[in-house]
mmCIF file of C-alpha atoms and ligand atoms in Angstrom:
data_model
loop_
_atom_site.group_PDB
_atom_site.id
_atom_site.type_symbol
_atom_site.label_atom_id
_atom_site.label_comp_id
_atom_site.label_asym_id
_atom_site.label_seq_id
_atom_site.Cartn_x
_atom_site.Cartn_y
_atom_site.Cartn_z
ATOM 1 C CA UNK A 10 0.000 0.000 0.000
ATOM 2 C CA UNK A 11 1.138 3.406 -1.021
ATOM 3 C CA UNK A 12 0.741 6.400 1.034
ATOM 4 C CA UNK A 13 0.424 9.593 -0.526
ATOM 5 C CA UNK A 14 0.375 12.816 0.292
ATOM 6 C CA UNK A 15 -0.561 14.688 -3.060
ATOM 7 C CA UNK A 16 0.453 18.541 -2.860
ATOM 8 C CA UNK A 17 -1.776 19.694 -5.806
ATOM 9 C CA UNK A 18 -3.097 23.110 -7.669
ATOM 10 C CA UNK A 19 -6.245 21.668 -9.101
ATOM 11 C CA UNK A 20 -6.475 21.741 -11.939
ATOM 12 C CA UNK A 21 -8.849 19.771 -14.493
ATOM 13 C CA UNK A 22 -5.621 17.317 -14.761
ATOM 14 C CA UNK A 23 -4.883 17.748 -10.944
ATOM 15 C CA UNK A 24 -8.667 16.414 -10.454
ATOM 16 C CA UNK A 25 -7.774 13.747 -12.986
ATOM 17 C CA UNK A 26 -4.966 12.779 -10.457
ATOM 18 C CA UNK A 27 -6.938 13.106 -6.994
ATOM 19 C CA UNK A 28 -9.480 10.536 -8.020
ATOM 20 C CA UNK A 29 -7.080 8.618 -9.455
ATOM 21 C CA UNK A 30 -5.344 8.067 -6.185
ATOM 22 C CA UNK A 31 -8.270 8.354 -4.124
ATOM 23 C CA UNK A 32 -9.950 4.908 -6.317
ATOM 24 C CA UNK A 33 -6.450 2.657 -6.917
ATOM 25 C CA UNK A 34 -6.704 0.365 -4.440
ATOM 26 C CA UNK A 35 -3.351 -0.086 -4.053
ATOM 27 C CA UNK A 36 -3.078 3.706 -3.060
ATOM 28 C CA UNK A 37 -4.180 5.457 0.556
ATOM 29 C CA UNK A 38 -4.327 9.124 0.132
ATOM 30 C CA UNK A 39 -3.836 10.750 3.606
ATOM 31 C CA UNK A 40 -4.341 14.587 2.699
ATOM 32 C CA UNK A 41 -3.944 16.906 -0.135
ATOM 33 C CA UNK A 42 -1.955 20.013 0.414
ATOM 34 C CA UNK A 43 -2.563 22.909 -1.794
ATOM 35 C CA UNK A 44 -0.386 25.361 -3.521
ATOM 36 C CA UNK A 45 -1.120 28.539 -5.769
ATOM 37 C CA UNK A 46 -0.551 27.476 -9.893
ATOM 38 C CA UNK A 47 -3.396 26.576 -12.039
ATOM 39 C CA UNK A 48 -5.118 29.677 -10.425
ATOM 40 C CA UNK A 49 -5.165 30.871 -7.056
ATOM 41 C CA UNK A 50 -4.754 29.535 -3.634
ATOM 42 C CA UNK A 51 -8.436 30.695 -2.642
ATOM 43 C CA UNK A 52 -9.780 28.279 -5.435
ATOM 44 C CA UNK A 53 -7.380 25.618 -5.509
ATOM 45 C CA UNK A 54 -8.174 25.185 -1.934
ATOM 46 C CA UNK A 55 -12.019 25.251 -2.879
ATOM 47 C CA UNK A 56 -11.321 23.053 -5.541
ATOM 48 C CA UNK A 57 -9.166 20.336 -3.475
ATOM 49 C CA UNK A 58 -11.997 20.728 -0.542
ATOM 50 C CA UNK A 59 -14.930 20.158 -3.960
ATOM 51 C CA UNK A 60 -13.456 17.185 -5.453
ATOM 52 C CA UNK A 61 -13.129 15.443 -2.200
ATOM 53 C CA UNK A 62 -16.718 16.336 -1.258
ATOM 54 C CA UNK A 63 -17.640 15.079 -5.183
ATOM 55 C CA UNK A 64 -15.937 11.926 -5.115
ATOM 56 C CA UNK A 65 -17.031 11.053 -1.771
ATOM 57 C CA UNK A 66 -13.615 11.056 -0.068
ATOM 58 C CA UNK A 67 -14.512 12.579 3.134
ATOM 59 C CA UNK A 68 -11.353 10.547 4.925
ATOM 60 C CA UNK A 69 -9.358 12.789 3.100
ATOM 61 C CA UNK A 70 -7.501 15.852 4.919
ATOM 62 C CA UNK A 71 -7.008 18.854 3.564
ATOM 63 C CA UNK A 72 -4.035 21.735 4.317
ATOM 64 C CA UNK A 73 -3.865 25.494 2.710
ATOM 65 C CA UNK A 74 -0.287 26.113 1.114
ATOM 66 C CA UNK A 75 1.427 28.691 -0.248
ATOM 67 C CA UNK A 76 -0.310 31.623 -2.108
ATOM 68 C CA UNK A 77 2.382 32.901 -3.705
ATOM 69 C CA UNK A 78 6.190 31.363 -4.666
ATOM 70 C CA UNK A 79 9.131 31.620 -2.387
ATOM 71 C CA UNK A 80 11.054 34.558 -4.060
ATOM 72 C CA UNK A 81 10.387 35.337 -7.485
ATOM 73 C CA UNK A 82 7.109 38.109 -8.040
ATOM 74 C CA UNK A 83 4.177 35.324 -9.261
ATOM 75 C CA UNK A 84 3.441 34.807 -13.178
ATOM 76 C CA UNK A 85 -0.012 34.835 -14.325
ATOM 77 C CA UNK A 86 -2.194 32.021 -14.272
ATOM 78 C CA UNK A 87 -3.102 29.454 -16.066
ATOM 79 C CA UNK A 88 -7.074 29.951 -16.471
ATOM 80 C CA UNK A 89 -7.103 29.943 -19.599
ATOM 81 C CA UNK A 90 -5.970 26.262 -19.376
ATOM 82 C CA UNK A 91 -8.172 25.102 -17.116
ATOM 83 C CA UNK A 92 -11.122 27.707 -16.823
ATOM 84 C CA UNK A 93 -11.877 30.464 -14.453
ATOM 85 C CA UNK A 94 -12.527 28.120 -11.740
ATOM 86 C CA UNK A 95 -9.864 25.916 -12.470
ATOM 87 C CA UNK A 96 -12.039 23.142 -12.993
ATOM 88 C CA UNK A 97 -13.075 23.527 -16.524
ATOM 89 C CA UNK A 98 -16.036 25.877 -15.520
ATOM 90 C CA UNK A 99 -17.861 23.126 -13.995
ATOM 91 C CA UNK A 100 -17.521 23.969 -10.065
ATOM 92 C CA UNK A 101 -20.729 26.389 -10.041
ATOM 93 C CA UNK A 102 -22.957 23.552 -10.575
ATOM 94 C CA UNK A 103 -21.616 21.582 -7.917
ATOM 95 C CA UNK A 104 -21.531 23.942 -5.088
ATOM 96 C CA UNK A 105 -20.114 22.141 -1.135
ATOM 97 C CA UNK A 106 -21.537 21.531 1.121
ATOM 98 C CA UNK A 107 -20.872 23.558 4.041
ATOM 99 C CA UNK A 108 -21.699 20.394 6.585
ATOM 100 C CA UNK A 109 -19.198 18.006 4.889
ATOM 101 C CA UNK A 110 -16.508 16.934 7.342
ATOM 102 C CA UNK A 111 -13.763 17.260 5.043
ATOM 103 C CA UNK A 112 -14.866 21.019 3.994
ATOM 104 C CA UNK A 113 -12.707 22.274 7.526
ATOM 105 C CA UNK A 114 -9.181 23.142 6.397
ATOM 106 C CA UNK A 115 -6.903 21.335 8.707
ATOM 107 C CA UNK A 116 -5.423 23.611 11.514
ATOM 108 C CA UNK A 117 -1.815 23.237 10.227
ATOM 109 C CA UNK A 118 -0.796 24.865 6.898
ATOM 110 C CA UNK A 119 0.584 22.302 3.922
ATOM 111 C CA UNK A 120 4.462 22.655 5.017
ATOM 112 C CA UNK A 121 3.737 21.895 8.660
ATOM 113 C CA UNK A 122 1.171 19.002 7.953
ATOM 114 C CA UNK A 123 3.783 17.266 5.676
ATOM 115 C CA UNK A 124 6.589 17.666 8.524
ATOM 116 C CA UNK A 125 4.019 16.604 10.978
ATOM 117 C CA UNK A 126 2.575 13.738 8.813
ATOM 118 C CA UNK A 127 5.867 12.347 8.080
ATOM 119 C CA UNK A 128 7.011 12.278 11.582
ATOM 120 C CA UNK A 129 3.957 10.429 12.380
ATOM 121 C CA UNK A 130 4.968 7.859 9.786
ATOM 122 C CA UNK A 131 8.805 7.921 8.956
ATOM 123 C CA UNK A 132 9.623 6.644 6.254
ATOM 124 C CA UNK A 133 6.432 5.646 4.977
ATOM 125 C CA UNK A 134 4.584 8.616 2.910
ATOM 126 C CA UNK A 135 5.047 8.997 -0.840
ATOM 127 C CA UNK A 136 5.211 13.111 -1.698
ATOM 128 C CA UNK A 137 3.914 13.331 -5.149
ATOM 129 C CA UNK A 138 3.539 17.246 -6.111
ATOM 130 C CA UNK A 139 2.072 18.393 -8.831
ATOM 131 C CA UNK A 140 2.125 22.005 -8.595
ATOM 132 C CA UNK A 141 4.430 24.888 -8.261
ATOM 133 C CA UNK A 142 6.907 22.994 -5.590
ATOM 134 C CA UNK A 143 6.669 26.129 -3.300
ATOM 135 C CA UNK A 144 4.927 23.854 -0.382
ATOM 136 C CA UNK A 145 7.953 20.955 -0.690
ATOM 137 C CA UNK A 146 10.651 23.789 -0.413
ATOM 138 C CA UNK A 147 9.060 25.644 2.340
ATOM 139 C CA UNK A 148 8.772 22.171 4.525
ATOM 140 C CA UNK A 149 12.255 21.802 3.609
ATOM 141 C CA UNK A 150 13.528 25.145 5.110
ATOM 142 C CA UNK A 151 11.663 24.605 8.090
ATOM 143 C CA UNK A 152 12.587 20.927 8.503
ATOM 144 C CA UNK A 153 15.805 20.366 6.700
ATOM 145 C CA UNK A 154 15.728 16.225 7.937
ATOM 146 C CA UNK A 155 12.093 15.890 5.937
ATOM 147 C CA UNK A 156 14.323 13.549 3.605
ATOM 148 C CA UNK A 157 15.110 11.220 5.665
ATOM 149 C CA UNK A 158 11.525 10.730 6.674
ATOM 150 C CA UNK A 159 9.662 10.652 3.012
ATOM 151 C CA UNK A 160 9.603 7.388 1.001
ATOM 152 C CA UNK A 161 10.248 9.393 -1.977
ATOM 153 C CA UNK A 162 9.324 12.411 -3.479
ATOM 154 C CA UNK A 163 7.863 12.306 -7.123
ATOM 155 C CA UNK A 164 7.318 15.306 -8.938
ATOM 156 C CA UNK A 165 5.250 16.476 -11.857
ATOM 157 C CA UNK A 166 7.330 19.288 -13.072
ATOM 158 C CA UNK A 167 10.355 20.170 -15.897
ATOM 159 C CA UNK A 168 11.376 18.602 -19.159
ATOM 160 C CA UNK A 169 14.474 17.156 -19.941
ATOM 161 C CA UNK A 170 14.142 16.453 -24.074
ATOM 162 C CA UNK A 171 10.865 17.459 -25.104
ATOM 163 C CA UNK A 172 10.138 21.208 -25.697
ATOM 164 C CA UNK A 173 8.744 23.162 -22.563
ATOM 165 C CA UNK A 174 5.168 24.302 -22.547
ATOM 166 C CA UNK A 175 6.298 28.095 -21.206
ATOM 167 C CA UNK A 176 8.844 28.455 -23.117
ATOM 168 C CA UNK A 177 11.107 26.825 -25.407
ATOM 169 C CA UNK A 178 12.877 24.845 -22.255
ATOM 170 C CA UNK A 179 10.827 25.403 -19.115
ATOM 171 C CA UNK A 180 7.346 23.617 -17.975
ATOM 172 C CA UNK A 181 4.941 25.874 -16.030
ATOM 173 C CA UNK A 182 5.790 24.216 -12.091
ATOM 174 C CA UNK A 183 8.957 24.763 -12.248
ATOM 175 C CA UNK A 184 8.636 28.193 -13.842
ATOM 176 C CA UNK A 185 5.686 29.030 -11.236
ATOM 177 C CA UNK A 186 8.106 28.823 -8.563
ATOM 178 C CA UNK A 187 11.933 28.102 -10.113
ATOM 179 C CA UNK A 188 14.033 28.700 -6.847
ATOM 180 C CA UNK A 189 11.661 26.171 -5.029
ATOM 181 C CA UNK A 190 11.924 23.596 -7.589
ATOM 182 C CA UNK A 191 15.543 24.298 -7.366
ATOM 183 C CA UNK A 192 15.913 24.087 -3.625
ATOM 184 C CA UNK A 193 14.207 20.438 -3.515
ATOM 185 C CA UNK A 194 16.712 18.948 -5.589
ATOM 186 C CA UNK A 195 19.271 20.059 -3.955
ATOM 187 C CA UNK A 196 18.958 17.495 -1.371
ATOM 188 C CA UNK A 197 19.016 13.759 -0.955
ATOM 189 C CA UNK A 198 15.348 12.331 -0.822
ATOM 190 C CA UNK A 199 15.241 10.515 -4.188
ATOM 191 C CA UNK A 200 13.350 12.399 -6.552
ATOM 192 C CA UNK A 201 11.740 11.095 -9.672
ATOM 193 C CA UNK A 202 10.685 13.956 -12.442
ATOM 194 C CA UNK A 203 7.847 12.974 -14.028
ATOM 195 C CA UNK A 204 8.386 16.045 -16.704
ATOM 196 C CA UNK A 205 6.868 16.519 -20.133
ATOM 197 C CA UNK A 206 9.167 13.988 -21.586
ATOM 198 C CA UNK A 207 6.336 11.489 -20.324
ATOM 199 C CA UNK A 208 3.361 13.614 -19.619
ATOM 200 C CA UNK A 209 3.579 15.030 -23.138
ATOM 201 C CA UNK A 210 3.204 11.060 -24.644
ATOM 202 C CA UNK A 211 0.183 9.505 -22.760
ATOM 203 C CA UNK A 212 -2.871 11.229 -24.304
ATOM 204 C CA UNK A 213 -6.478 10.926 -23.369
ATOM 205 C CA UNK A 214 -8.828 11.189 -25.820
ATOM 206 C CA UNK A 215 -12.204 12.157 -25.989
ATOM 207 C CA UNK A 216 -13.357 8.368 -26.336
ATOM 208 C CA UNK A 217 -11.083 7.416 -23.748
ATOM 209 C CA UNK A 218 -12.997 10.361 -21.596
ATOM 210 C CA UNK A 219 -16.019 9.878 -22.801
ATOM 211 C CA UNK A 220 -15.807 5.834 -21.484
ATOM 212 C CA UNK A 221 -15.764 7.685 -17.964
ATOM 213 C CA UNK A 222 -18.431 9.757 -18.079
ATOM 214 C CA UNK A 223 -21.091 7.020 -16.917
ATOM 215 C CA UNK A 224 -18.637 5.638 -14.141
ATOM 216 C CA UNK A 225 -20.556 7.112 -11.561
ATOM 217 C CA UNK A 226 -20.050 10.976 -10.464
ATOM 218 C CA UNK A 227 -16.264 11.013 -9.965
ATOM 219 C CA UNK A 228 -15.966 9.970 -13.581
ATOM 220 C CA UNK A 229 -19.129 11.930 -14.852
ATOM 221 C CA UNK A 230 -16.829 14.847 -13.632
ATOM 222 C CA UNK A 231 -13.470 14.282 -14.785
ATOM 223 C CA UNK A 232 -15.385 13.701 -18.361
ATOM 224 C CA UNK A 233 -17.261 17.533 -18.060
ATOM 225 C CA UNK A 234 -14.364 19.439 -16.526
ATOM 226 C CA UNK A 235 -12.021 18.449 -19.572
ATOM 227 C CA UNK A 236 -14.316 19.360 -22.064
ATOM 228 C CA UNK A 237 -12.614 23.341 -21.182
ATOM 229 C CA UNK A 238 -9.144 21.171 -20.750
ATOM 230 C CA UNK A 239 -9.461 19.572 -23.805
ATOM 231 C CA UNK A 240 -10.664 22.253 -26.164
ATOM 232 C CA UNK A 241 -7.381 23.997 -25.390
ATOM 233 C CA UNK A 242 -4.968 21.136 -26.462
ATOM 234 C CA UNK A 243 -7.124 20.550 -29.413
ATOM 235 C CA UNK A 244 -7.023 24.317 -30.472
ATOM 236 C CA UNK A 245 -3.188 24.893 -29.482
ATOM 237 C CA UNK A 246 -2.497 20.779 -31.568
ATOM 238 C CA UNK A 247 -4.320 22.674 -34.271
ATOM 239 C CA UNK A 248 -2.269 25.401 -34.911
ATOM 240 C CA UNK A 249 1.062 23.619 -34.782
ATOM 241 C CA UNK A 250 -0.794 21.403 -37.612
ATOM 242 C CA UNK A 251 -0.175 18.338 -35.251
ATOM 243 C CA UNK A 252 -1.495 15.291 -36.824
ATOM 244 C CA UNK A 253 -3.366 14.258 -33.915
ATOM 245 C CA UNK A 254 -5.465 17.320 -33.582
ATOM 246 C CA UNK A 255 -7.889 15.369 -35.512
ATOM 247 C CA UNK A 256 -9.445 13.715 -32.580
ATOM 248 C CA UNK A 257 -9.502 16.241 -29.668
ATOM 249 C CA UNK A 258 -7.605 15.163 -26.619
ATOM 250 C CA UNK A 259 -5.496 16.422 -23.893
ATOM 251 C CA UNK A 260 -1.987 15.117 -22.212
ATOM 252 C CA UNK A 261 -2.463 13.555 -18.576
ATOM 253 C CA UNK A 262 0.109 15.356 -16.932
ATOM 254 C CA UNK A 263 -0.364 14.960 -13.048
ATOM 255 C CA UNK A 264 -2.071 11.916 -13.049
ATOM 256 C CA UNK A 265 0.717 10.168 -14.853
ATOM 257 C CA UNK A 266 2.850 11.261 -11.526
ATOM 258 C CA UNK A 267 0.797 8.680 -9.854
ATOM 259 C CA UNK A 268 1.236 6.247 -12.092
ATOM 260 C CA UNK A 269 5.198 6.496 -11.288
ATOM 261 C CA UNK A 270 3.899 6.009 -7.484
ATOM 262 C CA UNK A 271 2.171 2.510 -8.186
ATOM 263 C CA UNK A 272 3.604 1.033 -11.770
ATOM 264 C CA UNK A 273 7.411 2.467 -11.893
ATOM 265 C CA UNK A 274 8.195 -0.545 -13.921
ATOM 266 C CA UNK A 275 6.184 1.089 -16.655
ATOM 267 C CA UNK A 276 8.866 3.974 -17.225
ATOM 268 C CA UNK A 277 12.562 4.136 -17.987
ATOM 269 C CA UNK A 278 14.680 7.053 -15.789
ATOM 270 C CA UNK A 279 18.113 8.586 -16.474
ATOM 271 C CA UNK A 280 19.383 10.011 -13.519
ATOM 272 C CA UNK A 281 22.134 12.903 -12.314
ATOM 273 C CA UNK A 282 22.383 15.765 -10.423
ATOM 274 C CA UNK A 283 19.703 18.476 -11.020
ATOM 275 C CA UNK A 284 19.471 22.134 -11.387
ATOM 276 C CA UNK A 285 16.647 24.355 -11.836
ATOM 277 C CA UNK A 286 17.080 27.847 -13.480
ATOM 278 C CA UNK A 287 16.057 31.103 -11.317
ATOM 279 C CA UNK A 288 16.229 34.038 -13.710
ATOM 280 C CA UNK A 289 17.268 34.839 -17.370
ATOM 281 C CA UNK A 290 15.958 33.586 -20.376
ATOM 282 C CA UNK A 291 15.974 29.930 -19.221
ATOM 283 C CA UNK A 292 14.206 30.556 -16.349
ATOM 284 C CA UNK A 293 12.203 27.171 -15.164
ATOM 285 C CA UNK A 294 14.276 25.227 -17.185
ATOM 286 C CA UNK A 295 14.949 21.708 -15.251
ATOM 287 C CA UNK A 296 19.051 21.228 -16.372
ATOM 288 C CA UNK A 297 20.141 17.824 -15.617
ATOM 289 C CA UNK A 298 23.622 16.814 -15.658
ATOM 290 C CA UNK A 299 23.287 13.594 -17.707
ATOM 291 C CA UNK A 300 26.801 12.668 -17.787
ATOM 292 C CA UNK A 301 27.986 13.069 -14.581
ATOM 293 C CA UNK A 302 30.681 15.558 -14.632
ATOM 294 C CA UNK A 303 33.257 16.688 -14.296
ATOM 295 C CA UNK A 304 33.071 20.239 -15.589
ATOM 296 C CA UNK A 305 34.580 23.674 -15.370
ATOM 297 C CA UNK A 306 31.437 25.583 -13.900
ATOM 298 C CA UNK A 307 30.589 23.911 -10.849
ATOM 299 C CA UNK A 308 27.369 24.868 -10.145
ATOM 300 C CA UNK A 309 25.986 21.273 -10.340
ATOM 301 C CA UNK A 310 28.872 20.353 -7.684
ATOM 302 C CA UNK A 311 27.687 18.815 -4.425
ATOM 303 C CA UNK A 312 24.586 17.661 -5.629
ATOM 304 C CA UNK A 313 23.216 14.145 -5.109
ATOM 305 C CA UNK A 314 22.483 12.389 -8.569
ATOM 306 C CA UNK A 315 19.848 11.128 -6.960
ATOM 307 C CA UNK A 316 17.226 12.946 -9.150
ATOM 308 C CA UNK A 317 15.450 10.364 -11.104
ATOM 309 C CA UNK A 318 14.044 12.095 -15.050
ATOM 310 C CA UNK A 319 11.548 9.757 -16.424
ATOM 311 C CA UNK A 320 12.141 9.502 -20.360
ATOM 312 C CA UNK A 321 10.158 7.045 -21.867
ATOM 313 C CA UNK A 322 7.093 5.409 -20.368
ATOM 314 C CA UNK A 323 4.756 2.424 -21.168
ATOM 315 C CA UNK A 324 1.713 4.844 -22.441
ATOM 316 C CA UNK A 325 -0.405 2.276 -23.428
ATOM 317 C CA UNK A 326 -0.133 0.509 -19.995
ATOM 318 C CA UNK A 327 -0.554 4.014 -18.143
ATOM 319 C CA UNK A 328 -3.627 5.529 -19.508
ATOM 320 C CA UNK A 329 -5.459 2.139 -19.775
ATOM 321 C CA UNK A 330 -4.551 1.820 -15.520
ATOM 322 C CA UNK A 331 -5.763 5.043 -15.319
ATOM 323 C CA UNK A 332 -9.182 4.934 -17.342
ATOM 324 C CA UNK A 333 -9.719 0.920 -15.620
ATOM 325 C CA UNK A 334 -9.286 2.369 -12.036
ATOM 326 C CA UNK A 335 -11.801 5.057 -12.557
ATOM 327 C CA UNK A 336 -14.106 2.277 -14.199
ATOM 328 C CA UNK A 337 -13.713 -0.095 -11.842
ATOM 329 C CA UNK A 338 -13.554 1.329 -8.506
ATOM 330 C CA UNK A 339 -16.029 4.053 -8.491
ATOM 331 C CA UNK A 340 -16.737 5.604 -5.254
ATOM 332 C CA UNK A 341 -20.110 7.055 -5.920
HETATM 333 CA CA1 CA B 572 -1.180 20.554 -11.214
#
């Protein structure tokens, strides 16, 4: 059994990712901790809090994060990704419920619950964050010997071959909240990357989606909040003439981070010591050092090559594990 604590910005592919964890059996979700990103911390909170209340997950804690990154001044959101309420435009129709037991935010904020949580449980608690890693880094500063206490730490964030998707070389967490992302892998915890090299290649389309929609609420959901998701991949495929922008669809991103948790078999890693760029025209860029050194600039120098990339993946495998788990284990 996996335990997870997912650290999350939902997000249409975030919500993609909580019920994922919340149905595989194999998984036990303990809490998700929120972070600013997709859009703000108000309604990423709100979102975390709806999606639990939606899917019927009222076991599940929930603790506020950061609202803004550690240093840098914040970059816009991404609404226009994932609608104005972050959740494909869908959350007004499914108000909470003020009475549900999960609806109270927990009394400690997201960096505190995850050094609480994993003192409570050394060394058994999978971190899997899929936002700006501003919550990770700020549990980190205030608890430098979090490491030794975390299973491991797998990341959605950075790119290591494929073209960014905010710039040429960066992917939005890591360019949300660069020094963060950089501070995190400056330490020893392991850390897989589940980047764009492998987000970017397991594609749901809107059959594959559709097949959800009768699988009780939770996938009814995750089938009308990508509709928003979806149109946006489908437009953007479209005018880069991509071949399959015929059939709309839209990359899996976060929930592919718990697929590392649960089938790592089902992706290949290179591995090395990590840096993430703070400023400049690279800025978010994830630079691994692939060889293993030595060089003349030392700036990758005293850092563990303990950062796991994944670069290749079993898609096939993934997104079918993905689409059967909603199927099959429906909560409501
Ligand atoms: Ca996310």
């Amino acid at each position: 059994m996996y335990k997870i604590i997912l650290d999350t910005d939902p997000g249409v592919d975030d919500a993609m990712a909580i019920a994922f964890a919340l149905l595989h059996p194999d998984i036990e979700l303990l809490a998700l901790t929120t972070v600013f990103g997709n859009v703000n911390i108000d309604l990423t909170t709100r979102n975390a809090q709806s999606l639990l209340e939606l899917f019927g997950a009222t076991q599940t804690v929930v603790a506020r994060g950061a609202a803004v990154p550690l240093e840098q001044t914040p970059n816009g959101f991404a609404d226009f990704v994932h609608g104005q309420d972050g959740l494909g435009n869908c959350y007004d129709d499914r108000p909470l419920t003020a009475s549900a037991p999960h609806a109270e935010i927990h009394t400690l904020d997201a960096a505190d619950f995850i050094i609480e949580a994993t003192r409570q449980a050394p060394g058994e608690i999978t971190l899997v964050a899929v936002g700006p890693m501003t919550n990770v880094a700020e549990a980190l500063r205030r608890d430098p010997t979090l490491p030794t206490r975390v299973q491991q730490l797998v990341i959605m964030g950075g790119t290591v071959t494929e073209p960014g998707n905010v710039s040429p070389v960066a992917e939005a967490n890591f360019y949300n909240d660069p020094h963060a992302a950089d501070e995190i892998l400056a330490v020893n915890w392991p850390a897989t990357i589940v980047g764009l090299d492998v987000t970017h290649r397991v594609m749901l389309q809107d059959p594959h989606l559709k097949s959800l929609a009768s699988a009780g609420a939770t996938g009814d959901f995750l089938w009308r909040c990508s509709r928003f998701y979806v149109d946006f991949y489908t437009r953007r495929a479209r005018q880069h003439n991509a071949s399959e922008a015929s059939i709309p669809a839209c990359a899996m991103h976060d929930a592919a981070a718990i697929a590392a948790v649960i089938m790592p078999d089902a992706f290949e890693r290179i591995n090395g010591a990590a840096r993430v760029i703070t400023e400049g025209v690279a800025v978010g860029m994830l630079a691994l050092d692939r060889k293993g050194g030595p060089y003349p600039l030392d700036y990758w120098d005293n850092r563990t090559a303990e950062t796991y990339a994944c670069v290749s993946l079993a898609a096939e495998q993934v997104r079918q594990t993905f689409l059967d788990t909603i199927i099959n284990h429906k909560l409501t």
